[in-house]
PDB file of C-alpha atoms in Angstrom:
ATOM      1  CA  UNK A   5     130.540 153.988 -47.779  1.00 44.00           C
ATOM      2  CA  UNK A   6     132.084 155.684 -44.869  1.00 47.00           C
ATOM      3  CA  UNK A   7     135.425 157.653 -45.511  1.00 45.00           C
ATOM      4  CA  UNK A   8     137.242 155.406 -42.836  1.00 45.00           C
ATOM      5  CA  UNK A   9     135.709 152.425 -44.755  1.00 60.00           C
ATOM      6  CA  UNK A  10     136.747 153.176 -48.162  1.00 73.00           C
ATOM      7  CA  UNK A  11     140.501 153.897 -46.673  1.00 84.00           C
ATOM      8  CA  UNK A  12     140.277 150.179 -45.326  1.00 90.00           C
ATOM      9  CA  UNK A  13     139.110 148.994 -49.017  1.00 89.00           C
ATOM     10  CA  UNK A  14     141.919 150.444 -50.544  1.00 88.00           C
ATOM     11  CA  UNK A  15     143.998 149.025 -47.787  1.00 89.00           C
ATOM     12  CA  UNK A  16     142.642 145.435 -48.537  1.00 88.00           C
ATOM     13  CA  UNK A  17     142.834 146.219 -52.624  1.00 89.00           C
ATOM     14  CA  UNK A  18     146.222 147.326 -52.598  1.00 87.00           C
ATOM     15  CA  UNK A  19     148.149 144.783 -49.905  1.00 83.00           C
ATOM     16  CA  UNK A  20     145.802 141.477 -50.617  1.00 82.00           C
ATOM     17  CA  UNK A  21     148.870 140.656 -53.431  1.00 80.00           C
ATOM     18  CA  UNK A  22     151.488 141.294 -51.705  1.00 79.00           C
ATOM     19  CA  UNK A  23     150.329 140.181 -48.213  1.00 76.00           C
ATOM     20  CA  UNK A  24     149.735 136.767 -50.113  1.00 75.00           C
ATOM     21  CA  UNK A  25     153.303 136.806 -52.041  1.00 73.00           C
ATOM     22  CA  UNK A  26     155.385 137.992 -48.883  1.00 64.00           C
ATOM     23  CA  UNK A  27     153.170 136.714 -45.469  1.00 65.00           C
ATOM     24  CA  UNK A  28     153.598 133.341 -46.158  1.00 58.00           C
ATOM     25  CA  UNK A  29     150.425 131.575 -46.672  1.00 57.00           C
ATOM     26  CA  UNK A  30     149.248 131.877 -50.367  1.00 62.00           C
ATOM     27  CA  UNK A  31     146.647 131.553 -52.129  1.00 66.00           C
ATOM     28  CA  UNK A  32     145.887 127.931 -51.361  1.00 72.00           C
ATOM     29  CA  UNK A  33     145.667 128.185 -47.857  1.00 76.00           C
ATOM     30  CA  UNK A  34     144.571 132.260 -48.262  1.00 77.00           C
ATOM     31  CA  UNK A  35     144.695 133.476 -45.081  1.00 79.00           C
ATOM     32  CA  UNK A  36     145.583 136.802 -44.207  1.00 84.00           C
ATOM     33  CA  UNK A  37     145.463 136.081 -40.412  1.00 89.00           C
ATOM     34  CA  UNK A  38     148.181 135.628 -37.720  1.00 89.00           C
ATOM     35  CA  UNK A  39     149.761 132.601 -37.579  1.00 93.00           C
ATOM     36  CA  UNK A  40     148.695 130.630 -34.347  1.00 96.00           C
ATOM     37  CA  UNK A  41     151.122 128.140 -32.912  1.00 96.00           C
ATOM     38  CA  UNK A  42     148.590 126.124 -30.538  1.00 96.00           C
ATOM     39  CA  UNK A  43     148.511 122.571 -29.232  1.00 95.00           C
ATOM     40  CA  UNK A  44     149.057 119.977 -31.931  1.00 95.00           C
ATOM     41  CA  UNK A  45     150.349 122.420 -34.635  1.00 96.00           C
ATOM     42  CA  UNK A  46     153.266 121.044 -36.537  1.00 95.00           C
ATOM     43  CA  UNK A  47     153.740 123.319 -39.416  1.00 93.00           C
ATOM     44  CA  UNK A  48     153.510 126.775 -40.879  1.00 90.00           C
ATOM     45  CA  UNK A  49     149.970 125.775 -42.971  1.00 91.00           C
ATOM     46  CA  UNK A  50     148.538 124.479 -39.401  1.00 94.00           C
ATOM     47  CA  UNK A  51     149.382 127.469 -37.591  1.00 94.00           C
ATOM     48  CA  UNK A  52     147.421 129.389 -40.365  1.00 93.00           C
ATOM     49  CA  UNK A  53     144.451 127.253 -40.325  1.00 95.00           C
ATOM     50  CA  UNK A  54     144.333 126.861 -36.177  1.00 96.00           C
ATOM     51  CA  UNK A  55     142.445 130.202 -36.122  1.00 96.00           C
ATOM     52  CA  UNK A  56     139.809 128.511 -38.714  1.00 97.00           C
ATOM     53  CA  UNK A  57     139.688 125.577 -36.740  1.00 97.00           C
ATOM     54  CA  UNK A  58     139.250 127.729 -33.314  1.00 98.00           C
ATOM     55  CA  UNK A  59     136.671 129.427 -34.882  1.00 98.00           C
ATOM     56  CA  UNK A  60     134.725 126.671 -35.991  1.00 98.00           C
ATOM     57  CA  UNK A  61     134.779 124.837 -32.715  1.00 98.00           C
ATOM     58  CA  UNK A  62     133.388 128.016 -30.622  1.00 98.00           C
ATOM     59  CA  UNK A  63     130.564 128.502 -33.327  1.00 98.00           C
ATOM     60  CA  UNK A  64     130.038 125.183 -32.715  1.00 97.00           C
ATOM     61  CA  UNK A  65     129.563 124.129 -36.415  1.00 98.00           C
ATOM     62  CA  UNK A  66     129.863 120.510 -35.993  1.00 97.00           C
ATOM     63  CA  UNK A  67     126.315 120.684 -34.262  1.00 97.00           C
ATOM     64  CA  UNK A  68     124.293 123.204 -36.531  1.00 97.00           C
ATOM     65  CA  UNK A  69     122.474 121.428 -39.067  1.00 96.00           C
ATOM     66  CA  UNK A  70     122.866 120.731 -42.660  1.00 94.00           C
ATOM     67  CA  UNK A  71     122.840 123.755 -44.633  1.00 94.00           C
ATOM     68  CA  UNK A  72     122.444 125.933 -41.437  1.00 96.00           C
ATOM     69  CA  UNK A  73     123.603 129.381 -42.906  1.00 98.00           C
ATOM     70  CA  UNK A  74     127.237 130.954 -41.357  1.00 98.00           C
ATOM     71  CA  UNK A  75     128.739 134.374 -41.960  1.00 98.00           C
ATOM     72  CA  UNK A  76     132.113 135.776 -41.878  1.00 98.00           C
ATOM     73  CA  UNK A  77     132.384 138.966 -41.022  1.00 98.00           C
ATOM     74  CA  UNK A  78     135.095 140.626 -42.840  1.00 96.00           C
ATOM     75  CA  UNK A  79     136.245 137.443 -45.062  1.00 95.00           C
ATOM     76  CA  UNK A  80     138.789 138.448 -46.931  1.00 92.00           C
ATOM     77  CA  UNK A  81     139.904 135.466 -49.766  1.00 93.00           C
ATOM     78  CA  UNK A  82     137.645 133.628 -48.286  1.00 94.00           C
ATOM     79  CA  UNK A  83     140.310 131.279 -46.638  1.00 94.00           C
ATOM     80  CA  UNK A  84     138.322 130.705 -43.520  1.00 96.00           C
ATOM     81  CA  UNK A  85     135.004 129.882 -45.335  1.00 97.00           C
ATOM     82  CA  UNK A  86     136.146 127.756 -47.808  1.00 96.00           C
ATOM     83  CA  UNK A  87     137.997 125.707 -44.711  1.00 96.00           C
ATOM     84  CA  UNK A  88     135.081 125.486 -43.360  1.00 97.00           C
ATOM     85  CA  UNK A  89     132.772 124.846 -46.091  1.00 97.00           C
ATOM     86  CA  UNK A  90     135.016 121.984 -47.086  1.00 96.00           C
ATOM     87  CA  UNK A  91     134.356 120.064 -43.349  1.00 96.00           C
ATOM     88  CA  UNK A  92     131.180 121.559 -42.284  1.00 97.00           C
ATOM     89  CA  UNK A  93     127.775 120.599 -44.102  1.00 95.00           C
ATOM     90  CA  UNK A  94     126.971 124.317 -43.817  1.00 97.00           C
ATOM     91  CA  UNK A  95     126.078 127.335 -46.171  1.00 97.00           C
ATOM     92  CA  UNK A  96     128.897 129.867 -45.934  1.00 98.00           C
ATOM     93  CA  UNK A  97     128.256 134.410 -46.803  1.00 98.00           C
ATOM     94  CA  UNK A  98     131.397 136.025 -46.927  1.00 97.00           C
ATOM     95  CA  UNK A  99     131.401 140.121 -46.442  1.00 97.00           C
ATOM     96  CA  UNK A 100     134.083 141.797 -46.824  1.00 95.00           C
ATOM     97  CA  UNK A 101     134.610 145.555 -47.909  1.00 94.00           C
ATOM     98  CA  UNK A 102     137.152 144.877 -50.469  1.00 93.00           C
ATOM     99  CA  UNK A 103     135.776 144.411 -54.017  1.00 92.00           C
ATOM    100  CA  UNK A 104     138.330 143.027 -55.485  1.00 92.00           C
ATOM    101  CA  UNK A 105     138.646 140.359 -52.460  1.00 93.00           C
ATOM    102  CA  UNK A 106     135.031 139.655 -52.927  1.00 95.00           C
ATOM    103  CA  UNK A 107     136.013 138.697 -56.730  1.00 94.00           C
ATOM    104  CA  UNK A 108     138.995 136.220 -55.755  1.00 93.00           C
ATOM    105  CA  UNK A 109     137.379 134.803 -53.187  1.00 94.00           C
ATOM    106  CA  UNK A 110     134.344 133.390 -55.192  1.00 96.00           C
ATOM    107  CA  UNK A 111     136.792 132.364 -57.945  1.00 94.00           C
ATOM    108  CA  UNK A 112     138.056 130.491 -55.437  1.00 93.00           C
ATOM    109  CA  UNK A 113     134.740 128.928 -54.392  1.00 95.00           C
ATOM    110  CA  UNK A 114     133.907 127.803 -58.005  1.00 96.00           C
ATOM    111  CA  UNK A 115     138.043 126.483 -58.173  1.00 94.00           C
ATOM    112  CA  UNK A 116     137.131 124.186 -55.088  1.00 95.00           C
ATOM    113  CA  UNK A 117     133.606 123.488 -56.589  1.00 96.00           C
ATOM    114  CA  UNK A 118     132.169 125.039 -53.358  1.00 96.00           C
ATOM    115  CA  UNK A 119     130.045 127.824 -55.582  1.00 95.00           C
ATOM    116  CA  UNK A 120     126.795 126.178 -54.377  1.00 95.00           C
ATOM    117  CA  UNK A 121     128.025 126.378 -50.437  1.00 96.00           C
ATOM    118  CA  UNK A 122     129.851 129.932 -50.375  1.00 97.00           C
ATOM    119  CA  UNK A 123     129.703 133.044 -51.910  1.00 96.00           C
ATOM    120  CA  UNK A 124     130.988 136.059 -50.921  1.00 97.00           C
ATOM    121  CA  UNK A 125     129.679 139.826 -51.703  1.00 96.00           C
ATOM    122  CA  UNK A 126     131.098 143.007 -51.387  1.00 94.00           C
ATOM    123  CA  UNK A 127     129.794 145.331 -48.355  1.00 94.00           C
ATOM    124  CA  UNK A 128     130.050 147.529 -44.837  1.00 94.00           C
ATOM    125  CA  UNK A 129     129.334 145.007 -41.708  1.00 95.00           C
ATOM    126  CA  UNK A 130     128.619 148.307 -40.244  1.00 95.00           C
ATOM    127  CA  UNK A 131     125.560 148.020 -41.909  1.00 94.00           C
ATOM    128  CA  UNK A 132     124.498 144.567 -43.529  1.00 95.00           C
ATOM    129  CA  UNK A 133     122.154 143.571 -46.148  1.00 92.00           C
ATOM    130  CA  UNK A 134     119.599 142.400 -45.389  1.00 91.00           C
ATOM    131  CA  UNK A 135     120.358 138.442 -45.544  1.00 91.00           C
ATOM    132  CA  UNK A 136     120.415 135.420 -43.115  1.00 86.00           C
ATOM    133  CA  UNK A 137     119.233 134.999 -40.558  1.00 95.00           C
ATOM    134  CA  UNK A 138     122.351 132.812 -40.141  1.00 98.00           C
ATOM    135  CA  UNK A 139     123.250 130.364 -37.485  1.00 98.00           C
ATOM    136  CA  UNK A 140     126.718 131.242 -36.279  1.00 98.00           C
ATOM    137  CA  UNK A 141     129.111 134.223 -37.338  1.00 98.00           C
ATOM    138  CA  UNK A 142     132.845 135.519 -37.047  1.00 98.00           C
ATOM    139  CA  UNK A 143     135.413 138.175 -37.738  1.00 98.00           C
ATOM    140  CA  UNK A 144     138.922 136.894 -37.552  1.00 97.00           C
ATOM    141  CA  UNK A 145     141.445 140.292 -37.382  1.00 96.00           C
ATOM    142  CA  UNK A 146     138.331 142.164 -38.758  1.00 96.00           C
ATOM    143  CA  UNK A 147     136.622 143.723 -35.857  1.00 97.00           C
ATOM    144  CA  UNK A 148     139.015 146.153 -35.038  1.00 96.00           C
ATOM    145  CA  UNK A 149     138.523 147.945 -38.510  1.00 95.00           C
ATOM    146  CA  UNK A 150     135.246 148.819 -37.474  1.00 95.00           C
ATOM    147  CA  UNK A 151     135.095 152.315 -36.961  1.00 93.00           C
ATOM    148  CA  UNK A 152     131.680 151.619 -34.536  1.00 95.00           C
ATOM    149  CA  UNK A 153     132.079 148.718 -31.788  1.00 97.00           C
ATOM    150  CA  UNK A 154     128.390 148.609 -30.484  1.00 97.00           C
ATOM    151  CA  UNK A 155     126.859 149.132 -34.060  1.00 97.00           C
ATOM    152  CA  UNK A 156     128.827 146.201 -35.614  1.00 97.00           C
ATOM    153  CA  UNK A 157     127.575 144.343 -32.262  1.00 98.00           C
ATOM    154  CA  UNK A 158     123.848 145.638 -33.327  1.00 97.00           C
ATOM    155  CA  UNK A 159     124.143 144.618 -37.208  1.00 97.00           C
ATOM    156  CA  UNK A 160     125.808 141.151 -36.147  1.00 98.00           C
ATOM    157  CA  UNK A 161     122.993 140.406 -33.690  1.00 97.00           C
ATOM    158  CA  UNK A 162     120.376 141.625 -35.919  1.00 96.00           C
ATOM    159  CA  UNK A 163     121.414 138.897 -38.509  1.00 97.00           C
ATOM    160  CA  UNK A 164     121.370 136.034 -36.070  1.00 98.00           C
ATOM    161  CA  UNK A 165     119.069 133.609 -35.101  1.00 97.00           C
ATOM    162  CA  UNK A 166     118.342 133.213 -30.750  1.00 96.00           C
ATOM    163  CA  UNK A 167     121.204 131.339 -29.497  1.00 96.00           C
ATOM    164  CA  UNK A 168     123.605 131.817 -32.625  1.00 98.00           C
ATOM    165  CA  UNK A 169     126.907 132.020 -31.487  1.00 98.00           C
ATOM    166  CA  UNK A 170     129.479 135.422 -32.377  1.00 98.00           C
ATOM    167  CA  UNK A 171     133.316 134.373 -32.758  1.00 98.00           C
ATOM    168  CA  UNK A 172     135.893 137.396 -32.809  1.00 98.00           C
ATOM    169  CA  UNK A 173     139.573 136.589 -32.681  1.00 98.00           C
ATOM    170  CA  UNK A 174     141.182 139.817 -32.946  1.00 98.00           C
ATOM    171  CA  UNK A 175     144.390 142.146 -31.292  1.00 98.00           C
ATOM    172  CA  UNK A 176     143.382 143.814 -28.081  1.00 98.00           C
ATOM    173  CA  UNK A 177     144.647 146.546 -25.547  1.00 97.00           C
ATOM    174  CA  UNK A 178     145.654 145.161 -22.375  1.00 96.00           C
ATOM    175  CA  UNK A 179     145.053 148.918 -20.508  1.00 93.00           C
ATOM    176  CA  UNK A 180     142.823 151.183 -22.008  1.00 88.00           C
ATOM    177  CA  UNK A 181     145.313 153.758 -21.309  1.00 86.00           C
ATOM    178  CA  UNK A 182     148.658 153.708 -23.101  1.00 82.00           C
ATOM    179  CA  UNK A 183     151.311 153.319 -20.207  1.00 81.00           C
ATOM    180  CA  UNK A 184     154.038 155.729 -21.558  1.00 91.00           C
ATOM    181  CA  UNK A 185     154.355 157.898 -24.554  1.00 92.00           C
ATOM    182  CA  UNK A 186     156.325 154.548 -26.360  1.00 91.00           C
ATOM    183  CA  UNK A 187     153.382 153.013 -26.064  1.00 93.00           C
ATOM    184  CA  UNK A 188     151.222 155.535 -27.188  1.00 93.00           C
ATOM    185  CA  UNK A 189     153.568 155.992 -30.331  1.00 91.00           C
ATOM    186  CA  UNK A 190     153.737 152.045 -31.296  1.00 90.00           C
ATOM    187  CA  UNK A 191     149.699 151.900 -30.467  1.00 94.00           C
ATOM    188  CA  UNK A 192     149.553 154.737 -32.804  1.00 92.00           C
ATOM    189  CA  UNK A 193     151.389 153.522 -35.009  1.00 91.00           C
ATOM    190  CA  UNK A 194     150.137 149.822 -35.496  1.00 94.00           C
ATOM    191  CA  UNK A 195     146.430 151.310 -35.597  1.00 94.00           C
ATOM    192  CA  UNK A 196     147.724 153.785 -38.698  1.00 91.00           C
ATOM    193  CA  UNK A 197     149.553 151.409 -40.645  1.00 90.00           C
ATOM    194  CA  UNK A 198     146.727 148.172 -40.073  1.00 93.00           C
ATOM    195  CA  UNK A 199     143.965 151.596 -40.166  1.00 93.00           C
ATOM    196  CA  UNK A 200     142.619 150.442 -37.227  1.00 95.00           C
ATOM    197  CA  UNK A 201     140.064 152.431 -35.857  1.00 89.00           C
ATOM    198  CA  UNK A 202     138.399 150.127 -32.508  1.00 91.00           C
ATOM    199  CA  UNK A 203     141.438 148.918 -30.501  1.00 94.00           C
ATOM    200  CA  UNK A 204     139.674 148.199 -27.225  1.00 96.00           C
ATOM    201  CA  UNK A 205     140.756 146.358 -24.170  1.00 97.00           C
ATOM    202  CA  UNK A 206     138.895 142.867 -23.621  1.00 98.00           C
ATOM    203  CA  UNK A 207     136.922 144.045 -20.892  1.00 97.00           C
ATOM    204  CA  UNK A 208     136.101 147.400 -22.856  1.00 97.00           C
ATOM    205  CA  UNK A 209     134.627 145.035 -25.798  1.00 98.00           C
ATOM    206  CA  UNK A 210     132.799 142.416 -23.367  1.00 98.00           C
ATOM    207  CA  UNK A 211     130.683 145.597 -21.866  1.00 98.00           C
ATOM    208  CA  UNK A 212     130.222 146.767 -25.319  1.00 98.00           C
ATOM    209  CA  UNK A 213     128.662 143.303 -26.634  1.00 98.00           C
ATOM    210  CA  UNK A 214     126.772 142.806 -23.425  1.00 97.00           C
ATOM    211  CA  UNK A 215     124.860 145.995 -24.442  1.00 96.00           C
ATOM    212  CA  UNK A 216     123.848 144.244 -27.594  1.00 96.00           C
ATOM    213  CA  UNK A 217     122.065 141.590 -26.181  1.00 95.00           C
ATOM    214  CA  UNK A 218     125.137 139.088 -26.054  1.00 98.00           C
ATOM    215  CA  UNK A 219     126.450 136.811 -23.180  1.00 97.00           C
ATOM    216  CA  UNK A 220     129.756 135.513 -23.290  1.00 98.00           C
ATOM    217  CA  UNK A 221     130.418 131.860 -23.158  1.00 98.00           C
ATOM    218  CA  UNK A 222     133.736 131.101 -23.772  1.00 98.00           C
ATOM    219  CA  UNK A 223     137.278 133.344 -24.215  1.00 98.00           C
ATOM    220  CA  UNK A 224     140.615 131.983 -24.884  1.00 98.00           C
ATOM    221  CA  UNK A 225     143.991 133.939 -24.683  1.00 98.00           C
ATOM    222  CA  UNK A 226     145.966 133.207 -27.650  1.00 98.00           C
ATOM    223  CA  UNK A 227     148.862 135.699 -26.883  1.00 97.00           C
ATOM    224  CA  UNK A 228     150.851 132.761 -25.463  1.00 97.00           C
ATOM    225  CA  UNK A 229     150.873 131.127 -29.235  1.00 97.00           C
ATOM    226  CA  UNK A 230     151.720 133.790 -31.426  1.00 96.00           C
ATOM    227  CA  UNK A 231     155.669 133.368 -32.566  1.00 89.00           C
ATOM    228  CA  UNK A 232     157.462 137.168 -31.617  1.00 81.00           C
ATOM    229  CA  UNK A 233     159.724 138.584 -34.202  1.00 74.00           C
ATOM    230  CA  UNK A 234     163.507 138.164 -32.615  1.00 68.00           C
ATOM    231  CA  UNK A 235     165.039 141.325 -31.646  1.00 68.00           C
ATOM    232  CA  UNK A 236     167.310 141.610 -34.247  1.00 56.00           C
ATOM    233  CA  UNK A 237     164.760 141.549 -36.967  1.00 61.00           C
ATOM    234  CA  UNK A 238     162.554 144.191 -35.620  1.00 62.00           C
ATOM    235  CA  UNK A 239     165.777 146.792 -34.859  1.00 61.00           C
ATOM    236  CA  UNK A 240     166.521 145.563 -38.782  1.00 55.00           C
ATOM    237  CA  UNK A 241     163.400 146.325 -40.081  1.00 55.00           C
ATOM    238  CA  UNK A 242     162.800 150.090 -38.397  1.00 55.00           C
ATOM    239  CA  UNK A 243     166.208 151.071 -39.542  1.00 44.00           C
ATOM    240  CA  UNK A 244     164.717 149.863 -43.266  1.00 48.00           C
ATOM    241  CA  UNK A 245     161.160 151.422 -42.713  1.00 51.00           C
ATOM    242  CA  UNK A 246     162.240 154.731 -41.917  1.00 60.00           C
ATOM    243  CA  UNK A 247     163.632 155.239 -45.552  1.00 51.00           C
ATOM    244  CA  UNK A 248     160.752 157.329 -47.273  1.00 57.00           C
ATOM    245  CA  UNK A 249     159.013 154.716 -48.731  1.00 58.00           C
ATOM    246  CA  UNK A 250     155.128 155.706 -49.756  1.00 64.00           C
ATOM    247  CA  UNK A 251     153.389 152.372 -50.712  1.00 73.00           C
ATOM    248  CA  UNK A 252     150.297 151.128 -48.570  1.00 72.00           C
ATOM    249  CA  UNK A 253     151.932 147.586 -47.946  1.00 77.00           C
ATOM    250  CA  UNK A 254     155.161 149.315 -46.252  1.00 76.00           C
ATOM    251  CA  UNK A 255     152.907 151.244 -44.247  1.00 83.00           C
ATOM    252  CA  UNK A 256     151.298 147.832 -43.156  1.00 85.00           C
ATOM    253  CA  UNK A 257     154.832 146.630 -42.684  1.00 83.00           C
ATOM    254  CA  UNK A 258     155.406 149.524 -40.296  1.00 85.00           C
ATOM    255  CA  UNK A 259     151.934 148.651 -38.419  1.00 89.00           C
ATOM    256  CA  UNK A 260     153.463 144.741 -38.249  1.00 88.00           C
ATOM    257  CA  UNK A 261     156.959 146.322 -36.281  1.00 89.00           C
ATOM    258  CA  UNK A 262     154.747 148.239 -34.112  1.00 90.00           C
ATOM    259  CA  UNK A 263     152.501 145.473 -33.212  1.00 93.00           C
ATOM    260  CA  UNK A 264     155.450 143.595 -32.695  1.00 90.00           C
ATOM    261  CA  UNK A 265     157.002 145.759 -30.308  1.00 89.00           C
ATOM    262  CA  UNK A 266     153.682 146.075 -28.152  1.00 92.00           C
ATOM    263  CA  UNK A 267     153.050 142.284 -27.805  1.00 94.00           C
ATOM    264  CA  UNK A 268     156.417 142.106 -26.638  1.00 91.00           C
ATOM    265  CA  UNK A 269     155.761 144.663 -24.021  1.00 92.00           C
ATOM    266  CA  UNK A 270     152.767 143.492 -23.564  1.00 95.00           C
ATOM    267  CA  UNK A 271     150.799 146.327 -23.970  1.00 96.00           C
ATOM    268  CA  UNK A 272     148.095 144.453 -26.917  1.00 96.00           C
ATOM    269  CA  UNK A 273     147.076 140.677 -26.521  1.00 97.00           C
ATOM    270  CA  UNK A 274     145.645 138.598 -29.049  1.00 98.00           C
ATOM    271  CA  UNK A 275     142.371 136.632 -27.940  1.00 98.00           C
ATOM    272  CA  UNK A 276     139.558 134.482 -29.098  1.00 98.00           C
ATOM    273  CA  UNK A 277     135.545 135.650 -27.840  1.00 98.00           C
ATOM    274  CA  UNK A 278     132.849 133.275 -28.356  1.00 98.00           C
ATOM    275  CA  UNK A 279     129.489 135.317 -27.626  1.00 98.00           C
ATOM    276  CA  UNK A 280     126.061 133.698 -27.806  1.00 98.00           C
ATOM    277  CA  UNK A 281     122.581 135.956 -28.736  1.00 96.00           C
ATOM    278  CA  UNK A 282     120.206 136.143 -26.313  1.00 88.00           C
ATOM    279  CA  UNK A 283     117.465 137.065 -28.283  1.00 67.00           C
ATOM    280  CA  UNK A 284     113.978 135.160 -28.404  1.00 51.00           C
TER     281      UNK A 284
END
């Protein structure tokens, strides 16, 4: 495993506690996603699950058949799968490069008696067993860890079936350029403490997939749901975070203010891609 890749394992291993204890959603719901406030979402537990439920309408699950095989790219508790796996007659692999994530997350597949339905093993998406071929995919806030845009493109495509659809929903740049040095310093910033390594611009990734044999078919803009941070709370917080703390979740914390400040200058977006393979 890759240097880059084993920093983002420790990442995952070290923060998957607290992100649970402190983020908000738990370990019943288990997602360590954005909340998404769209249409028709009434609470904190739906704006966690409207990402799974995004997802699973531009795979288009509801048509695949029985037992069609799906794969989340970068699953982390396995929050989305099990969601899924719960309302879709479909076989869910989870990958994600966190071992001890791989571990929970089939506990929590035998817990929901979904063991036969999901499991979830330990690995690189840069380069994939060799499984599937699978159906539909997706990588919900995992895509930018890859430290390779066009090969995780390659390894997704080489896994799916001809006319499988590709879901990312993921934080993007809006220029591919940082505007002024602030920028540059929160973009640096949110990249170092998330380890982000493949912060593109929509149009950067769209050429990138295209290249890999994908078309897009649909793309949503979810910027408009996300809930900002108030003012107030972000001046609060880098006043706290500049104290010399060490830990690997208060550098995440210090990625979170960042992000915060460049969604409210608008210099990332958040979006949904739904790619198709055009493969035969």
């Amino acid at each position: 495993m890759s240097t880059l890749h084993s920093s983002v394992a420790a990442y995952y291993d070290q923060n998957t506690a607290p992100f649970l204890r402190w983020f908000g959603s738990g370990f019943e719901v288990a997602a360590i996603h954005r909340q998404v406030w769209g249409p028709g979402v009434r609470s904190g537990r739906e704006a966690f699950e409207y990402p799974n439920a995004l997802t699973a309408s531009l795979a288009q699950l509801a048509d695949l058949p029985d037992e069609a095989g799906v794969l989340d790219l970068g699953c982390g508790l396995g929050g989305t799968a099990t969601w899924v796996a719960e309302r879709y007659a479909v076989t869910v692999t989870g990958l994600t490069v966190s071992a001890l994530q791989a571990l929970l997350a089939n506990q929590r597949a035998a817990v929901r008696g979904l063991a036969q339905r999901c499991r979830f093993v330990w690995g690189d998406f840069l380069h994939l067993p060799e499984f599937g071929p699978f159906r539909a995919a997706w990588a919900i806030e995992s895509f930018a860890h890859a430290l390779d845009a066009e090969r995780f493109f390659h390894e997704a495509v080489r896994v799916l079936t001809p006319g499988a659809r590709l879901v990312i929903c993921d934080d993007f740049l809006t220029q591919a350029e940082p505007v002024t040095p602030e920028a540059a310093r929160c973009l640096d910033e949110f990249r170092a403490g998330w380890r982000l390594s493949n912060l593109l611009t929509v149009a950067e990734t769209k050429e990138v997939a295209a290249r890999c044999g994908l078309r897009l078919v649909q793309h949503v803009n979810l910027t408009p749901y996300l809930r900002p941070a108030p003012a107030w709370f972000l001046r609060l917080g880098g006043h706290a975070l500049r104290l010399p703390f060490r830990s690997e979740y208060v550098r995440s914390l210090r990625g979170s203010l960042a992000l915060q400040h460049c969604l409210r200058a608008g210099w990332t977006q958040y979006h949904a891609l739904a790619w198709e393979t055009t493969g035969g």
